[in-house]
Short mmCIF file of C-alpha atoms in Angstrom, two decimals:
data_model
loop_
_atom_site.label_atom_id
_atom_site.label_comp_id
_atom_site.label_asym_id
_atom_site.label_seq_id
_atom_site.Cartn_x
_atom_site.Cartn_y
_atom_site.Cartn_z
CA MET J 668 112.89 38.09 45.10
CA GLU J 669 114.73 38.84 41.89
CA ASP J 670 117.61 40.40 43.82
CA LYS J 671 118.01 37.34 46.04
CA LEU J 672 118.28 35.15 42.96
CA LEU J 673 120.74 37.54 41.37
CA VAL J 674 122.91 37.45 44.50
CA ILE J 675 122.80 33.64 44.59
CA ARG J 676 123.80 33.50 40.92
CA CYS J 677 126.59 36.01 41.56
CA LYS J 678 127.89 33.88 44.42
CA ARG J 679 128.13 31.03 41.91
CA GLY J 680 130.17 33.26 39.63
CA SER J 681 127.56 34.42 37.12
CA THR J 682 128.87 37.46 35.27
CA GLU J 683 125.41 38.08 33.78
CA ALA J 684 123.92 38.35 37.26
CA LEU J 685 126.60 40.82 38.34
CA GLU J 686 126.08 42.91 35.21
CA ARG J 687 122.32 42.90 35.87
CA ILE J 688 122.82 44.15 39.44
CA TYR J 689 125.16 46.88 38.23
CA GLU J 690 122.78 48.00 35.48
CA LYS J 691 119.83 47.90 37.85
CA TYR J 692 121.37 50.05 40.58
CA LYS J 693 124.16 52.10 39.00
CA LYS J 694 121.99 55.18 38.55
CA ASP J 695 120.67 55.06 42.13
CA MET J 696 124.23 54.68 43.43
CA LEU J 697 125.60 57.50 41.29
CA ILE J 698 122.73 59.88 42.03
CA LEU J 699 123.23 59.41 45.78
CA ALA J 700 127.01 59.79 45.48
CA VAL J 701 126.73 62.93 43.32
CA ALA J 702 124.16 64.49 45.66
CA LEU J 703 126.36 63.78 48.67
CA LEU J 704 129.71 64.74 47.18
CA HIS J 705 128.81 67.29 44.48
CA ASN J 706 131.62 65.90 42.37
CA THR J 707 131.17 63.35 39.61
CA SER J 708 134.74 61.98 39.70
CA ALA J 709 134.56 61.43 43.45
CA ALA J 710 131.09 59.88 42.98
CA GLU J 711 132.44 57.50 40.36
CA ASP J 712 135.28 56.46 42.68
CA VAL J 713 132.84 55.81 45.50
CA VAL J 714 130.56 53.67 43.29
CA HIS J 715 133.61 51.82 41.96
CA ASP J 716 134.90 51.05 45.46
CA VAL J 717 131.48 49.99 46.74
CA PHE J 718 130.84 47.66 43.84
CA ILE J 719 134.31 46.09 44.08
CA SER J 720 133.86 45.58 47.83
CA PHE J 721 130.45 44.02 47.19
CA VAL J 722 132.01 41.45 44.85
CA GLN J 723 134.94 40.79 47.21
CA ALA J 724 132.52 40.16 50.07
CA LEU J 725 130.16 38.00 47.98
CA GLU J 726 131.37 34.73 49.42
CA LYS J 727 130.14 35.57 52.92
CA PHE J 728 127.41 37.99 51.82
CA ARG J 729 123.85 37.34 52.97
CA LEU J 730 121.09 39.59 51.67
CA ILE J 731 118.95 40.82 54.53
CA GLY J 732 116.45 43.43 53.37
CA SER J 733 116.76 45.09 50.01
CA LEU J 734 119.84 45.02 47.82
CA LYS J 735 119.24 48.63 46.84
CA GLY J 736 119.17 49.62 50.53
CA TYR J 737 122.39 47.70 51.16
CA LEU J 738 124.23 49.25 48.22
CA LEU J 739 123.03 52.77 49.00
CA THR J 740 124.05 52.39 52.64
CA CYS J 741 127.52 51.38 51.46
CA ILE J 742 127.58 54.43 49.16
CA ALA J 743 126.67 56.68 52.10
CA ASN J 744 129.45 55.16 54.24
CA ARG J 745 132.07 55.52 51.53
CA ALA J 746 130.93 59.03 50.62
CA ARG J 747 131.24 60.06 54.29
CA ASN J 748 134.80 58.77 54.39
CA ALA J 749 135.63 60.44 51.07
CA ASN J 750 134.22 63.70 52.38
CA LYS J 751 136.30 63.45 55.57
CA VAL J 752 139.48 62.83 53.59
CA LYS J 753 138.75 65.73 51.23
CA TYR J 754 137.86 67.97 54.15
CA ARG J 755 141.17 67.18 55.85
CA GLN J 756 143.04 67.86 52.61
CA ALA J 757 141.14 71.13 52.14
CA VAL J 758 141.88 72.25 55.68
CA GLU J 759 145.54 71.33 55.33
CA SER J 760 145.87 73.28 52.10
CA ASN J 761 143.50 76.08 53.26
CA LEU J 762 141.21 75.62 50.29
CA GLY J 763 138.07 75.93 52.38
CA GLU J 764 135.57 73.92 50.34
CA PRO J 765 135.64 70.21 51.28
CA VAL J 766 134.66 68.74 47.94
CA GLY J 767 134.70 70.95 44.89
CA SER J 768 132.17 70.90 42.10
CA ASP J 769 133.32 69.60 38.75
CA LYS J 770 130.20 70.51 36.81
CA ASP J 771 132.27 72.53 34.35
CA ASN J 772 134.81 69.78 33.87
CA PRO J 773 134.65 68.90 30.16
CA SER J 774 136.29 65.53 30.76
CA ALA J 775 133.62 64.39 33.23
CA MET J 776 132.52 60.88 32.35
CA ILE J 777 129.23 61.05 34.20
CA LEU J 778 126.78 63.59 32.90
CA CYS J 779 124.08 64.74 35.29
CA ASN J 780 120.75 65.94 34.00
CA GLU J 781 119.35 69.33 35.05
CA GLN J 782 117.38 67.94 38.00
CA LEU J 783 120.39 66.14 39.45
CA GLN J 784 122.54 69.26 39.09
CA GLN J 785 119.85 71.30 40.81
CA LEU J 786 119.58 68.70 43.57
CA SER J 787 123.34 68.51 44.01
CA ASN J 788 123.67 72.32 44.04
CA ALA J 789 120.91 72.68 46.63
CA MET J 790 122.47 69.96 48.79
CA THR J 791 125.85 71.71 48.90
CA GLY J 792 124.17 74.47 50.90
CA LEU J 793 123.64 72.01 53.74
CA PRO J 794 126.12 70.61 56.25
CA TYR J 795 127.14 67.09 55.25
CA GLU J 796 125.18 65.38 58.06
CA GLN J 797 121.91 67.05 57.02
CA ARG J 798 122.52 66.25 53.34
CA GLU J 799 123.19 62.62 54.21
CA THR J 800 120.06 62.31 56.37
CA ILE J 801 117.78 63.82 53.72
CA MET J 802 119.20 61.73 50.87
CA LEU J 803 119.13 58.47 52.85
CA HIS J 804 115.54 59.16 53.83
CA PHE J 805 114.29 60.15 50.39
CA GLN J 806 116.45 58.22 47.98
CA ALA J 807 117.37 55.10 49.89
CA GLY J 808 113.91 55.05 51.51
CA MET J 809 115.39 54.57 54.98
CA THR J 810 113.46 55.36 58.14
CA PHE J 811 114.89 57.80 60.70
CA LYS J 812 115.46 54.82 62.99
CA SER J 813 117.54 52.94 60.40
CA ILE J 814 119.54 56.07 59.58
CA ALA J 815 120.20 56.59 63.29
CA GLY J 816 121.37 52.96 63.56
CA LEU J 817 123.61 53.32 60.54
CA LEU J 818 125.21 56.54 61.75
CA GLY J 819 125.37 55.55 65.40
CA VAL J 820 123.41 58.55 66.66
CA SER J 821 120.01 58.94 68.31
CA VAL J 822 116.75 59.07 66.36
CA ASN J 823 116.18 62.57 67.77
CA THR J 824 119.50 63.73 66.31
CA ILE J 825 118.45 62.40 62.91
CA LYS J 826 115.03 64.05 63.17
CA SER J 827 116.68 67.31 64.08
CA ARG J 828 119.20 67.05 61.18
CA TYR J 829 116.30 66.36 58.86
CA ARG J 830 114.19 69.27 60.13
CA TYR J 831 117.05 71.81 59.98
CA GLY J 832 118.08 70.48 56.58
CA ILE J 833 114.58 70.80 55.16
CA ASP J 834 114.31 74.35 56.55
CA LYS J 835 117.58 75.33 54.86
CA LEU J 836 116.51 73.66 51.62
CA ARG J 837 113.31 75.69 51.68
CA ALA J 838 115.38 78.88 51.76
CA ILE J 839 117.79 77.61 49.10
CA LEU J 840 115.06 76.39 46.76
CA ASP J 841 113.00 79.56 47.24
CA GLY J 842 116.11 81.53 46.34
CA GLU J 843 116.47 79.52 43.16
CA VAL J 844 112.86 80.16 42.22
CA ILE J 845 113.41 83.91 42.64
CA LYS J 846 116.45 83.76 40.32
CA MET T 293 105.73 73.32 46.51
CA ASN T 294 107.21 72.41 49.91
CA PRO T 295 110.89 71.39 50.02
CA GLU T 296 110.10 67.73 50.78
CA ASP T 297 108.00 67.46 47.62
CA LYS T 298 110.55 69.43 45.63
CA ILE T 299 113.39 67.13 46.76
CA LYS T 300 111.28 64.04 46.01
CA GLU T 301 110.54 65.42 42.57
CA LEU T 302 114.20 66.25 41.91
CA ILE T 303 115.29 62.78 43.03
CA SER T 304 112.66 61.04 40.92
CA LYS T 305 113.63 63.08 37.86
CA SER T 306 117.38 62.90 38.50
CA ASN T 307 119.33 60.97 35.97
CA VAL T 308 122.90 60.32 34.99
CA THR T 309 124.40 59.42 31.67
CA VAL T 310 127.34 57.17 32.25
CA ASP T 311 130.21 57.15 29.82
CA SER T 312 131.17 53.67 28.59
CA ARG T 313 134.65 54.18 30.15
CA THR T 314 133.01 54.50 33.56
CA ASP T 315 130.99 51.31 33.04
CA LYS T 316 134.10 49.57 31.80
CA ARG T 317 136.12 50.67 34.82
CA ILE T 318 133.53 49.76 37.47
CA LEU T 319 132.12 46.64 35.87
CA GLY T 320 135.43 45.49 34.40
CA ASP T 321 137.18 45.55 37.78
CA SER T 322 134.20 43.87 39.46
CA LEU T 323 134.05 41.11 36.85
CA GLU T 324 137.77 40.55 37.32
CA ASP T 325 137.20 40.04 41.05
CA LEU T 326 134.24 37.77 40.37
CA LYS T 327 136.47 35.66 38.14
CA LYS T 328 138.97 35.33 41.00
CA LEU T 329 136.15 34.29 43.34
CA LYS T 330 135.01 31.66 40.84
CA GLN T 331 138.56 30.32 40.51
CA LYS T 332 138.92 30.17 44.29
CA GLN T 333 135.62 28.28 44.56
CA SER T 334 136.58 25.74 41.92
CA ALA T 335 139.97 25.21 43.59
CA GLU T 336 138.22 24.55 46.88
CA ILE T 337 135.87 21.91 45.48
CA ARG T 338 138.61 20.16 43.52
CA PRO T 339 139.46 16.81 45.13
CA ASN T 340 142.74 16.78 47.00
CA LEU T 341 144.74 14.05 45.29
#
């Protein structure tokens, strides 16, 4: 209910309401973007673009479902596009890795705690589609059916991405425990 | 711990510290756009004399 009121107030131009939405969901948005892209600068750009687009679309925006779900879905869409662009650039310049890690970048403006770094590192071991499915299921709380609808693939494809992803994560996380 | 539980735990304990420049950039640009929206709305409801 609070989110609906915040959106209504935003539509009327309330800066306080917009600030409240940003403060309420910025961490969720950044955690998802970092886990998907493994790069804090790219994650910041994605959150920036999503939030700007949200404001620009406010006039015609109608909240159906949860605001968190909406914003995280937008993050997933933007992150997918960002990953495609980076992948193309990497292929063109023969760099290999689609999106590089910037964990050692001293100028990074978003600092991830140990758990987020561990999560992001584990996720890089998975193909992007599996990473996306697992994060949307666990962090955005989406069902396999909604993820399938969002990505335009069958529920069975999503279930299979999830299962293979979890199997790979088991191996990755077990490896980390051994270290 | 199975990977599902481990991932859930990592997500629940994940956190980010956001530099004020990041907040300024994201929120500042959004507030700017909100201001434009507000101006557009007030222009629309202004009587056409």
